[in-house]
């Protein structure tokens, strides 16, 4: 069984200077307040502002259920430059996901996506994601009676564009939905897996991000290093997940940094 998250300590700051601040976003937190989630009480922007004692501005988003690296600007000019880097595809994101089935060595997904909240006749927007299989688990119980066991993969995802729910929708398109994805995954499978490990969550992690520094232009790499975040509940959950018996190396090596190990 994998333990659920307890109450939260202060946010983990991965980097801070005069222009930007990078934090680890916990799963279950919204980036900022929104009218469509009035019942929520955990917001990274407000917590971070209070924690460091100055205003912060978001330059990108992570879904509520997704944990990982999140960047904020600390003044208007830096925020504009950071946001432009995302808009111009000069920011490179690296995710880890737990997906159904065995992912092949790589899939270059080029599948246009219509915005979730757009009218039915709205045009789809170009969207590209590189997917890579990292490790494979043969669970001895069968979710589907047609198979002797249940196959699950640890997957790397590198989105080349930034559409909403892009990784989640592209994995669904490739018939490898993310485990725990209540919107784009398979509900019965999600519940079946949650019963096996004692935890219901979206298994999607914003692992690393590269972006030019807004003042110097130097390419900065930020990583949710599991070795330095040992007390973070989601990190403990991921490590417990990868410690389950039955994992074997997949077609690509695990990332050689940031503490991801089998």
PDB file of N, CA and C in Angstrom, residues 128-227:
ATOM      1  N   UNK A 128       2.258  18.378 -30.723  1.00  0.00           N
ATOM      2  CA  UNK A 128       3.244  17.312 -30.899  1.00  0.00           C
ATOM      3  C   UNK A 128       3.861  16.941 -29.553  1.00  0.00           C
ATOM      4  N   UNK A 129       4.040  15.658 -29.337  1.00  0.00           N
ATOM      5  CA  UNK A 129       4.662  15.133 -28.118  1.00  0.00           C
ATOM      6  C   UNK A 129       5.542  13.941 -28.474  1.00  0.00           C
ATOM      7  N   UNK A 130       6.750  13.899 -27.920  1.00  0.00           N
ATOM      8  CA  UNK A 130       7.602  12.718 -28.017  1.00  0.00           C
ATOM      9  C   UNK A 130       7.385  11.871 -26.770  1.00  0.00           C
ATOM     10  N   UNK A 131       7.054  10.598 -26.971  1.00  0.00           N
ATOM     11  CA  UNK A 131       6.854   9.653 -25.881  1.00  0.00           C
ATOM     12  C   UNK A 131       7.936   8.573 -25.951  1.00  0.00           C
ATOM     13  N   UNK A 132       8.480   8.196 -24.793  1.00  0.00           N
ATOM     14  CA  UNK A 132       9.535   7.179 -24.733  1.00  0.00           C
ATOM     15  C   UNK A 132       9.248   6.207 -23.596  1.00  0.00           C
ATOM     16  N   UNK A 133       9.337   4.910 -23.878  1.00  0.00           N
ATOM     17  CA  UNK A 133       9.157   3.906 -22.844  1.00  0.00           C
ATOM     18  C   UNK A 133      10.416   3.735 -22.005  1.00  0.00           C
ATOM     19  N   UNK A 134      10.261   3.749 -20.668  1.00  0.00           N
ATOM     20  CA  UNK A 134      11.410   3.653 -19.771  1.00  0.00           C
ATOM     21  C   UNK A 134      11.478   2.326 -19.027  1.00  0.00           C
ATOM     22  N   UNK A 135      10.340   1.858 -18.524  1.00  0.00           N
ATOM     23  CA  UNK A 135      10.326   0.629 -17.729  1.00  0.00           C
ATOM     24  C   UNK A 135       8.949  -0.006 -17.851  1.00  0.00           C
ATOM     25  N   UNK A 136       8.900  -1.309 -17.557  1.00  0.00           N
ATOM     26  CA  UNK A 136       7.662  -2.066 -17.737  1.00  0.00           C
ATOM     27  C   UNK A 136       7.373  -2.908 -16.505  1.00  0.00           C
ATOM     28  N   UNK A 137       6.091  -2.953 -16.155  1.00  0.00           N
ATOM     29  CA  UNK A 137       5.645  -3.758 -15.019  1.00  0.00           C
ATOM     30  C   UNK A 137       4.588  -4.743 -15.497  1.00  0.00           C
ATOM     31  N   UNK A 138       4.803  -6.016 -15.184  1.00  0.00           N
ATOM     32  CA  UNK A 138       3.803  -7.055 -15.444  1.00  0.00           C
ATOM     33  C   UNK A 138       3.159  -7.372 -14.104  1.00  0.00           C
ATOM     34  N   UNK A 139       1.985  -6.773 -13.844  1.00  0.00           N
ATOM     35  CA  UNK A 139       1.273  -7.032 -12.593  1.00  0.00           C
ATOM     36  C   UNK A 139       0.603  -8.401 -12.694  1.00  0.00           C
ATOM     37  N   UNK A 140       0.758  -9.261 -11.668  1.00  0.00           N
ATOM     38  CA  UNK A 140       0.300 -10.645 -11.822  1.00  0.00           C
ATOM     39  C   UNK A 140      -1.211 -10.812 -11.885  1.00  0.00           C
ATOM     40  N   UNK A 141      -1.981  -9.832 -11.453  1.00  0.00           N
ATOM     41  CA  UNK A 141      -3.434  -9.933 -11.543  1.00  0.00           C
ATOM     42  C   UNK A 141      -3.908  -9.324 -12.854  1.00  0.00           C
ATOM     43  N   UNK A 142      -5.001  -9.861 -13.375  1.00  0.00           N
ATOM     44  CA  UNK A 142      -5.523  -9.396 -14.653  1.00  0.00           C
ATOM     45  C   UNK A 142      -6.670  -8.411 -14.424  1.00  0.00           C
ATOM     46  N   UNK A 143      -6.497  -7.194 -14.936  1.00  0.00           N
ATOM     47  CA  UNK A 143      -7.616  -6.248 -14.969  1.00  0.00           C
ATOM     48  C   UNK A 143      -8.609  -6.667 -16.046  1.00  0.00           C
ATOM     49  N   UNK A 144      -8.084  -7.093 -17.176  1.00  0.00           N
ATOM     50  CA  UNK A 144      -8.887  -7.542 -18.311  1.00  0.00           C
ATOM     51  C   UNK A 144      -8.799  -9.073 -18.379  1.00  0.00           C
ATOM     52  N   UNK A 145      -9.920  -9.746 -18.320  1.00  0.00           N
ATOM     53  CA  UNK A 145      -9.940 -11.209 -18.272  1.00  0.00           C
ATOM     54  C   UNK A 145      -9.334 -11.848 -19.520  1.00  0.00           C
ATOM     55  N   UNK A 146      -9.149 -11.078 -20.576  1.00  0.00           N
ATOM     56  CA  UNK A 146      -8.567 -11.626 -21.806  1.00  0.00           C
ATOM     57  C   UNK A 146      -7.057 -11.820 -21.684  1.00  0.00           C
ATOM     58  N   UNK A 147      -6.448 -11.275 -20.616  1.00  0.00           N
ATOM     59  CA  UNK A 147      -4.996 -11.343 -20.473  1.00  0.00           C
ATOM     60  C   UNK A 147      -4.636 -11.950 -19.114  1.00  0.00           C
ATOM     61  N   UNK A 148      -3.489 -12.610 -19.017  1.00  0.00           N
ATOM     62  CA  UNK A 148      -3.111 -13.251 -17.747  1.00  0.00           C
ATOM     63  C   UNK A 148      -2.673 -12.256 -16.674  1.00  0.00           C
ATOM     64  N   UNK A 149      -2.219 -11.086 -17.070  1.00  0.00           N
ATOM     65  CA  UNK A 149      -1.774 -10.064 -16.123  1.00  0.00           C
ATOM     66  C   UNK A 149      -2.131  -8.681 -16.628  1.00  0.00           C
ATOM     67  N   UNK A 150      -1.576  -7.679 -15.984  1.00  0.00           N
ATOM     68  CA  UNK A 150      -1.842  -6.288 -16.368  1.00  0.00           C
ATOM     69  C   UNK A 150      -0.517  -5.598 -16.637  1.00  0.00           C
ATOM     70  N   UNK A 151      -0.397  -5.015 -17.817  1.00  0.00           N
ATOM     71  CA  UNK A 151       0.852  -4.373 -18.224  1.00  0.00           C
ATOM     72  C   UNK A 151       0.770  -2.861 -18.002  1.00  0.00           C
ATOM     73  N   UNK A 152       1.840  -2.323 -17.414  1.00  0.00           N
ATOM     74  CA  UNK A 152       1.920  -0.900 -17.102  1.00  0.00           C
ATOM     75  C   UNK A 152       3.323  -0.421 -17.452  1.00  0.00           C
ATOM     76  N   UNK A 153       3.436   0.828 -17.913  1.00  0.00           N
ATOM     77  CA  UNK A 153       4.732   1.382 -18.301  1.00  0.00           C
ATOM     78  C   UNK A 153       5.028   2.684 -17.574  1.00  0.00           C
ATOM     79  N   UNK A 154       6.314   2.883 -17.289  1.00  0.00           N
ATOM     80  CA  UNK A 154       6.814   4.202 -16.920  1.00  0.00           C
ATOM     81  C   UNK A 154       7.241   4.884 -18.213  1.00  0.00           C
ATOM     82  N   UNK A 155       6.730   6.081 -18.447  1.00  0.00           N
ATOM     83  CA  UNK A 155       6.874   6.755 -19.735  1.00  0.00           C
ATOM     84  C   UNK A 155       7.479   8.140 -19.531  1.00  0.00           C
ATOM     85  N   UNK A 156       8.381   8.523 -20.431  1.00  0.00           N
ATOM     86  CA  UNK A 156       8.838   9.905 -20.539  1.00  0.00           C
ATOM     87  C   UNK A 156       8.002  10.608 -21.596  1.00  0.00           C
ATOM     88  N   UNK A 157       7.649  11.857 -21.338  1.00  0.00           N
ATOM     89  CA  UNK A 157       6.918  12.653 -22.313  1.00  0.00           C
ATOM     90  C   UNK A 157       7.599  14.010 -22.461  1.00  0.00           C
ATOM     91  N   UNK A 158       7.838  14.393 -23.704  1.00  0.00           N
ATOM     92  CA  UNK A 158       8.453  15.679 -24.023  1.00  0.00           C
ATOM     93  C   UNK A 158       7.486  16.444 -24.937  1.00  0.00           C
ATOM     94  N   UNK A 159       6.625  17.290 -24.377  1.00  0.00           N
ATOM     95  CA  UNK A 159       5.692  18.043 -25.232  1.00  0.00           C
ATOM     96  C   UNK A 159       6.431  19.130 -26.006  1.00  0.00           C
ATOM     97  N   UNK A 160       6.199  19.162 -27.298  1.00  0.00           N
ATOM     98  CA  UNK A 160       6.817  20.178 -28.149  1.00  0.00           C
ATOM     99  C   UNK A 160       5.914  21.402 -28.300  1.00  0.00           C
ATOM    100  N   UNK A 161       4.647  21.238 -27.984  1.00  0.00           N
ATOM    101  CA  UNK A 161       3.696  22.340 -27.950  1.00  0.00           C
ATOM    102  C   UNK A 161       3.049  22.331 -26.563  1.00  0.00           C
ATOM    103  N   UNK A 162       2.197  23.296 -26.297  1.00  0.00           N
ATOM    104  CA  UNK A 162       1.680  23.448 -24.941  1.00  0.00           C
ATOM    105  C   UNK A 162       0.177  23.495 -24.853  1.00  0.00           C
ATOM    106  N   UNK A 163      -0.496  22.543 -25.467  1.00  0.00           N
ATOM    107  CA  UNK A 163      -1.964  22.514 -25.393  1.00  0.00           C
ATOM    108  C   UNK A 163      -2.421  21.962 -24.040  1.00  0.00           C
ATOM    109  N   UNK A 164      -3.595  22.370 -23.636  1.00  0.00           N
ATOM    110  CA  UNK A 164      -4.131  21.940 -22.345  1.00  0.00           C
ATOM    111  C   UNK A 164      -4.342  20.413 -22.339  1.00  0.00           C
ATOM    112  N   UNK A 165      -3.862  19.760 -21.305  1.00  0.00           N
ATOM    113  CA  UNK A 165      -3.976  18.306 -21.149  1.00  0.00           C
ATOM    114  C   UNK A 165      -3.307  17.565 -22.312  1.00  0.00           C
ATOM    115  N   UNK A 166      -2.297  18.172 -22.913  1.00  0.00           N
ATOM    116  CA  UNK A 166      -1.730  17.599 -24.132  1.00  0.00           C
ATOM    117  C   UNK A 166      -1.167  16.199 -23.910  1.00  0.00           C
ATOM    118  N   UNK A 167      -0.342  16.012 -22.887  1.00  0.00           N
ATOM    119  CA  UNK A 167       0.256  14.703 -22.661  1.00  0.00           C
ATOM    120  C   UNK A 167      -0.829  13.676 -22.360  1.00  0.00           C
ATOM    121  N   UNK A 168      -1.775  14.051 -21.529  1.00  0.00           N
ATOM    122  CA  UNK A 168      -2.857  13.138 -21.162  1.00  0.00           C
ATOM    123  C   UNK A 168      -3.673  12.737 -22.383  1.00  0.00           C
ATOM    124  N   UNK A 169      -3.960  13.685 -23.267  1.00  0.00           N
ATOM    125  CA  UNK A 169      -4.775  13.403 -24.451  1.00  0.00           C
ATOM    126  C   UNK A 169      -3.986  12.635 -25.507  1.00  0.00           C
ATOM    127  N   UNK A 170      -2.702  12.928 -25.628  1.00  0.00           N
ATOM    128  CA  UNK A 170      -1.888  12.201 -26.605  1.00  0.00           C
ATOM    129  C   UNK A 170      -1.661  10.748 -26.173  1.00  0.00           C
ATOM    130  N   UNK A 171      -1.462  10.517 -24.882  1.00  0.00           N
ATOM    131  CA  UNK A 171      -1.327   9.130 -24.433  1.00  0.00           C
ATOM    132  C   UNK A 171      -2.639   8.371 -24.627  1.00  0.00           C
ATOM    133  N   UNK A 172      -3.751   9.019 -24.379  1.00  0.00           N
ATOM    134  CA  UNK A 172      -5.040   8.377 -24.653  1.00  0.00           C
ATOM    135  C   UNK A 172      -5.167   8.059 -26.139  1.00  0.00           C
ATOM    136  N   UNK A 173      -4.769   8.999 -26.989  1.00  0.00           N
ATOM    137  CA  UNK A 173      -4.841   8.791 -28.443  1.00  0.00           C
ATOM    138  C   UNK A 173      -4.024   7.587 -28.877  1.00  0.00           C
ATOM    139  N   UNK A 174      -2.906   7.328 -28.180  1.00  0.00           N
ATOM    140  CA  UNK A 174      -2.039   6.199 -28.523  1.00  0.00           C
ATOM    141  C   UNK A 174      -2.429   4.918 -27.787  1.00  0.00           C
ATOM    142  N   UNK A 175      -3.585   4.931 -27.110  1.00  0.00           N
ATOM    143  CA  UNK A 175      -4.093   3.765 -26.367  1.00  0.00           C
ATOM    144  C   UNK A 175      -3.217   3.395 -25.185  1.00  0.00           C
ATOM    145  N   UNK A 176      -2.545   4.400 -24.616  1.00  0.00           N
ATOM    146  CA  UNK A 176      -1.763   4.223 -23.400  1.00  0.00           C
ATOM    147  C   UNK A 176      -2.185   5.286 -22.380  1.00  0.00           C
ATOM    148  N   UNK A 177      -3.446   5.303 -21.944  1.00  0.00           N
ATOM    149  CA  UNK A 177      -3.892   6.372 -21.043  1.00  0.00           C
ATOM    150  C   UNK A 177      -3.135   6.354 -19.718  1.00  0.00           C
ATOM    151  N   UNK A 178      -3.002   7.533 -19.131  1.00  0.00           N
ATOM    152  CA  UNK A 178      -2.324   7.652 -17.848  1.00  0.00           C
ATOM    153  C   UNK A 178      -3.187   7.031 -16.757  1.00  0.00           C
ATOM    154  N   UNK A 179      -2.549   6.253 -15.890  1.00  0.00           N
ATOM    155  CA  UNK A 179      -3.251   5.677 -14.752  1.00  0.00           C
ATOM    156  C   UNK A 179      -3.661   6.804 -13.792  1.00  0.00           C
ATOM    157  N   UNK A 180      -4.909   6.769 -13.371  1.00  0.00           N
ATOM    158  CA  UNK A 180      -5.415   7.783 -12.461  1.00  0.00           C
ATOM    159  C   UNK A 180      -5.963   9.022 -13.131  1.00  0.00           C
ATOM    160  N   UNK A 181      -5.981   9.062 -14.459  1.00  0.00           N
ATOM    161  CA  UNK A 181      -6.511  10.218 -15.176  1.00  0.00           C
ATOM    162  C   UNK A 181      -8.028  10.091 -15.259  1.00  0.00           C
ATOM    163  N   UNK A 182      -8.722  10.878 -14.436  1.00  0.00           N
ATOM    164  CA  UNK A 182     -10.180  10.774 -14.365  1.00  0.00           C
ATOM    165  C   UNK A 182     -10.866  11.361 -15.585  1.00  0.00           C
ATOM    166  N   UNK A 183     -10.179  12.228 -16.332  1.00  0.00           N
ATOM    167  CA  UNK A 183     -10.786  12.899 -17.491  1.00  0.00           C
ATOM    168  C   UNK A 183     -10.507  12.156 -18.784  1.00  0.00           C
ATOM    169  N   UNK A 184      -9.278  11.735 -18.993  1.00  0.00           N
ATOM    170  CA  UNK A 184      -8.889  11.132 -20.276  1.00  0.00           C
ATOM    171  C   UNK A 184      -8.448   9.673 -20.148  1.00  0.00           C
ATOM    172  N   UNK A 185      -8.532   9.116 -18.969  1.00  0.00           N
ATOM    173  CA  UNK A 185      -8.135   7.729 -18.767  1.00  0.00           C
ATOM    174  C   UNK A 185      -9.317   6.789 -18.740  1.00  0.00           C
ATOM    175  N   UNK A 186      -9.110   5.614 -18.160  1.00  0.00           N
ATOM    176  CA  UNK A 186     -10.151   4.597 -18.071  1.00  0.00           C
ATOM    177  C   UNK A 186     -10.555   4.453 -16.604  1.00  0.00           C
ATOM    178  N   UNK A 187     -11.774   4.907 -16.281  1.00  0.00           N
ATOM    179  CA  UNK A 187     -12.242   4.916 -14.906  1.00  0.00           C
ATOM    180  C   UNK A 187     -12.169   3.575 -14.211  1.00  0.00           C
ATOM    181  N   UNK A 188     -12.674   2.494 -14.816  1.00  0.00           N
ATOM    182  CA  UNK A 188     -12.599   1.185 -14.143  1.00  0.00           C
ATOM    183  C   UNK A 188     -11.165   0.742 -13.858  1.00  0.00           C
ATOM    184  N   UNK A 189     -10.259   0.983 -14.802  1.00  0.00           N
ATOM    185  CA  UNK A 189      -8.853   0.630 -14.580  1.00  0.00           C
ATOM    186  C   UNK A 189      -8.260   1.480 -13.463  1.00  0.00           C
ATOM    187  N   UNK A 190      -8.577   2.779 -13.457  1.00  0.00           N
ATOM    188  CA  UNK A 190      -8.067   3.653 -12.402  1.00  0.00           C
ATOM    189  C   UNK A 190      -8.490   3.147 -11.024  1.00  0.00           C
ATOM    190  N   UNK A 191      -9.758   2.782 -10.897  1.00  0.00           N
ATOM    191  CA  UNK A 191     -10.255   2.306  -9.607  1.00  0.00           C
ATOM    192  C   UNK A 191      -9.631   0.960  -9.241  1.00  0.00           C
ATOM    193  N   UNK A 192      -9.493   0.087 -10.221  1.00  0.00           N
ATOM    194  CA  UNK A 192      -8.878  -1.225  -9.987  1.00  0.00           C
ATOM    195  C   UNK A 192      -7.446  -1.059  -9.492  1.00  0.00           C
ATOM    196  N   UNK A 193      -6.670  -0.183 -10.132  1.00  0.00           N
ATOM    197  CA  UNK A 193      -5.284   0.025  -9.733  1.00  0.00           C
ATOM    198  C   UNK A 193      -5.208   0.693  -8.359  1.00  0.00           C
ATOM    199  N   UNK A 194      -6.083   1.659  -8.092  1.00  0.00           N
ATOM    200  CA  UNK A 194      -6.088   2.321  -6.793  1.00  0.00           C
ATOM    201  C   UNK A 194      -6.374   1.330  -5.669  1.00  0.00           C
ATOM    202  N   UNK A 195      -7.236   0.364  -5.932  1.00  0.00           N
ATOM    203  CA  UNK A 195      -7.511  -0.662  -4.922  1.00  0.00           C
ATOM    204  C   UNK A 195      -6.275  -1.526  -4.652  1.00  0.00           C
ATOM    205  N   UNK A 196      -5.480  -1.765  -5.678  1.00  0.00           N
ATOM    206  CA  UNK A 196      -4.298  -2.623  -5.513  1.00  0.00           C
ATOM    207  C   UNK A 196      -3.219  -1.939  -4.686  1.00  0.00           C
ATOM    208  N   UNK A 197      -3.029  -0.640  -4.874  1.00  0.00           N
ATOM    209  CA  UNK A 197      -1.926   0.040  -4.182  1.00  0.00           C
ATOM    210  C   UNK A 197      -2.410   0.952  -3.059  1.00  0.00           C
ATOM    211  N   UNK A 198      -3.725   1.094  -2.891  1.00  0.00           N
ATOM    212  CA  UNK A 198      -4.264   1.885  -1.798  1.00  0.00           C
ATOM    213  C   UNK A 198      -4.152   3.371  -1.973  1.00  0.00           C
ATOM    214  N   UNK A 199      -4.108   3.841  -3.222  1.00  0.00           N
ATOM    215  CA  UNK A 199      -3.952   5.274  -3.469  1.00  0.00           C
ATOM    216  C   UNK A 199      -4.555   5.633  -4.815  1.00  0.00           C
ATOM    217  N   UNK A 200      -5.408   6.655  -4.828  1.00  0.00           N
ATOM    218  CA  UNK A 200      -5.982   7.184  -6.068  1.00  0.00           C
ATOM    219  C   UNK A 200      -5.329   8.531  -6.361  1.00  0.00           C
ATOM    220  N   UNK A 201      -4.645   8.621  -7.492  1.00  0.00           N
ATOM    221  CA  UNK A 201      -4.026   9.885  -7.887  1.00  0.00           C
ATOM    222  C   UNK A 201      -3.725   9.849  -9.373  1.00  0.00           C
ATOM    223  N   UNK A 202      -3.459  11.023  -9.947  1.00  0.00           N
ATOM    224  CA  UNK A 202      -3.007  11.135 -11.325  1.00  0.00           C
ATOM    225  C   UNK A 202      -1.498  10.913 -11.353  1.00  0.00           C
ATOM    226  N   UNK A 203      -1.066   9.876 -12.065  1.00  0.00           N
ATOM    227  CA  UNK A 203       0.358   9.545 -12.101  1.00  0.00           C
ATOM    228  C   UNK A 203       1.049  10.300 -13.235  1.00  0.00           C
ATOM    229  N   UNK A 204       1.199  11.610 -13.034  1.00  0.00           N
ATOM    230  CA  UNK A 204       1.868  12.475 -14.006  1.00  0.00           C
ATOM    231  C   UNK A 204       2.717  13.473 -13.227  1.00  0.00           C
ATOM    232  N   UNK A 205       3.986  13.559 -13.591  1.00  0.00           N
ATOM    233  CA  UNK A 205       4.972  14.315 -12.817  1.00  0.00           C
ATOM    234  C   UNK A 205       5.776  15.215 -13.753  1.00  0.00           C
ATOM    235  N   UNK A 206       5.740  16.541 -13.498  1.00  0.00           N
ATOM    236  CA  UNK A 206       6.564  17.488 -14.241  1.00  0.00           C
ATOM    237  C   UNK A 206       7.999  17.409 -13.743  1.00  0.00           C
ATOM    238  N   UNK A 207       8.789  16.548 -14.352  1.00  0.00           N
ATOM    239  CA  UNK A 207      10.080  16.153 -13.790  1.00  0.00           C
ATOM    240  C   UNK A 207      11.168  17.217 -13.945  1.00  0.00           C
ATOM    241  N   UNK A 208      11.245  17.855 -15.102  1.00  0.00           N
ATOM    242  CA  UNK A 208      12.319  18.816 -15.340  1.00  0.00           C
ATOM    243  C   UNK A 208      11.879  19.826 -16.386  1.00  0.00           C
ATOM    244  N   UNK A 209      12.601  20.952 -16.400  1.00  0.00           N
ATOM    245  CA  UNK A 209      12.272  22.016 -17.348  1.00  0.00           C
ATOM    246  C   UNK A 209      13.541  22.797 -17.661  1.00  0.00           C
ATOM    247  N   UNK A 210      13.748  23.108 -18.938  1.00  0.00           N
ATOM    248  CA  UNK A 210      14.839  23.974 -19.369  1.00  0.00           C
ATOM    249  C   UNK A 210      14.252  25.246 -19.968  1.00  0.00           C
ATOM    250  N   UNK A 211      14.820  26.398 -19.581  1.00  0.00           N
ATOM    251  CA  UNK A 211      14.292  27.673 -20.065  1.00  0.00           C
ATOM    252  C   UNK A 211      15.401  28.713 -20.013  1.00  0.00           C
ATOM    253  N   UNK A 212      15.455  29.638 -20.991  1.00  0.00           N
ATOM    254  CA  UNK A 212      16.453  30.714 -20.916  1.00  0.00           C
ATOM    255  C   UNK A 212      16.167  31.636 -19.738  1.00  0.00           C
ATOM    256  N   UNK A 213      17.231  32.020 -19.036  1.00  0.00           N
ATOM    257  CA  UNK A 213      17.050  32.959 -17.930  1.00  0.00           C
ATOM    258  C   UNK A 213      16.571  34.298 -18.484  1.00  0.00           C
ATOM    259  N   UNK A 214      15.579  34.927 -17.849  1.00  0.00           N
ATOM    260  CA  UNK A 214      15.001  36.153 -18.412  1.00  0.00           C
ATOM    261  C   UNK A 214      15.960  37.341 -18.442  1.00  0.00           C
ATOM    262  N   UNK A 215      17.014  37.324 -17.642  1.00  0.00           N
ATOM    263  CA  UNK A 215      17.961  38.439 -17.627  1.00  0.00           C
ATOM    264  C   UNK A 215      19.205  38.154 -18.451  1.00  0.00           C
ATOM    265  N   UNK A 216      19.741  36.942 -18.353  1.00  0.00           N
ATOM    266  CA  UNK A 216      21.022  36.635 -18.995  1.00  0.00           C
ATOM    267  C   UNK A 216      20.881  35.844 -20.293  1.00  0.00           C
ATOM    268  N   UNK A 217      19.749  35.171 -20.484  1.00  0.00           N
ATOM    269  CA  UNK A 217      19.578  34.318 -21.649  1.00  0.00           C
ATOM    270  C   UNK A 217      20.202  32.950 -21.490  1.00  0.00           C
ATOM    271  N   UNK A 218      20.939  32.712 -20.407  1.00  0.00           N
ATOM    272  CA  UNK A 218      21.546  31.401 -20.169  1.00  0.00           C
ATOM    273  C   UNK A 218      20.456  30.346 -20.002  1.00  0.00           C
ATOM    274  N   UNK A 219      20.644  29.186 -20.645  1.00  0.00           N
ATOM    275  CA  UNK A 219      19.676  28.107 -20.517  1.00  0.00           C
ATOM    276  C   UNK A 219      19.814  27.491 -19.135  1.00  0.00           C
ATOM    277  N   UNK A 220      18.730  27.525 -18.378  1.00  0.00           N
ATOM    278  CA  UNK A 220      18.692  27.002 -17.020  1.00  0.00           C
ATOM    279  C   UNK A 220      17.911  25.692 -17.022  1.00  0.00           C
ATOM    280  N   UNK A 221      18.398  24.714 -16.269  1.00  0.00           N
ATOM    281  CA  UNK A 221      17.684  23.442 -16.123  1.00  0.00           C
ATOM    282  C   UNK A 221      17.274  23.267 -14.669  1.00  0.00           C
ATOM    283  N   UNK A 222      16.007  23.017 -14.470  1.00  0.00           N
ATOM    284  CA  UNK A 222      15.471  22.807 -13.134  1.00  0.00           C
ATOM    285  C   UNK A 222      14.838  21.422 -13.084  1.00  0.00           C
ATOM    286  N   UNK A 223      15.108  20.709 -11.997  1.00  0.00           N
ATOM    287  CA  UNK A 223      14.637  19.334 -11.882  1.00  0.00           C
ATOM    288  C   UNK A 223      14.057  19.097 -10.500  1.00  0.00           C
ATOM    289  N   UNK A 224      12.949  18.395 -10.458  1.00  0.00           N
ATOM    290  CA  UNK A 224      12.401  17.941  -9.179  1.00  0.00           C
ATOM    291  C   UNK A 224      13.201  16.727  -8.748  1.00  0.00           C
ATOM    292  N   UNK A 225      14.370  16.987  -8.193  1.00  0.00           N
ATOM    293  CA  UNK A 225      15.329  15.933  -7.856  1.00  0.00           C
ATOM    294  C   UNK A 225      14.793  15.122  -6.682  1.00  0.00           C
ATOM    295  N   UNK A 226      14.493  13.861  -6.914  1.00  0.00           N
ATOM    296  CA  UNK A 226      13.898  13.022  -5.881  1.00  0.00           C
ATOM    297  C   UNK A 226      14.844  12.807  -4.708  1.00  0.00           C
ATOM    298  N   UNK A 227      16.142  12.953  -4.936  1.00  0.00           N
ATOM    299  CA  UNK A 227      17.095  12.787  -3.833  1.00  0.00           C
ATOM    300  C   UNK A 227      17.016  13.960  -2.862  1.00  0.00           C
TER     301      UNK A 227
END
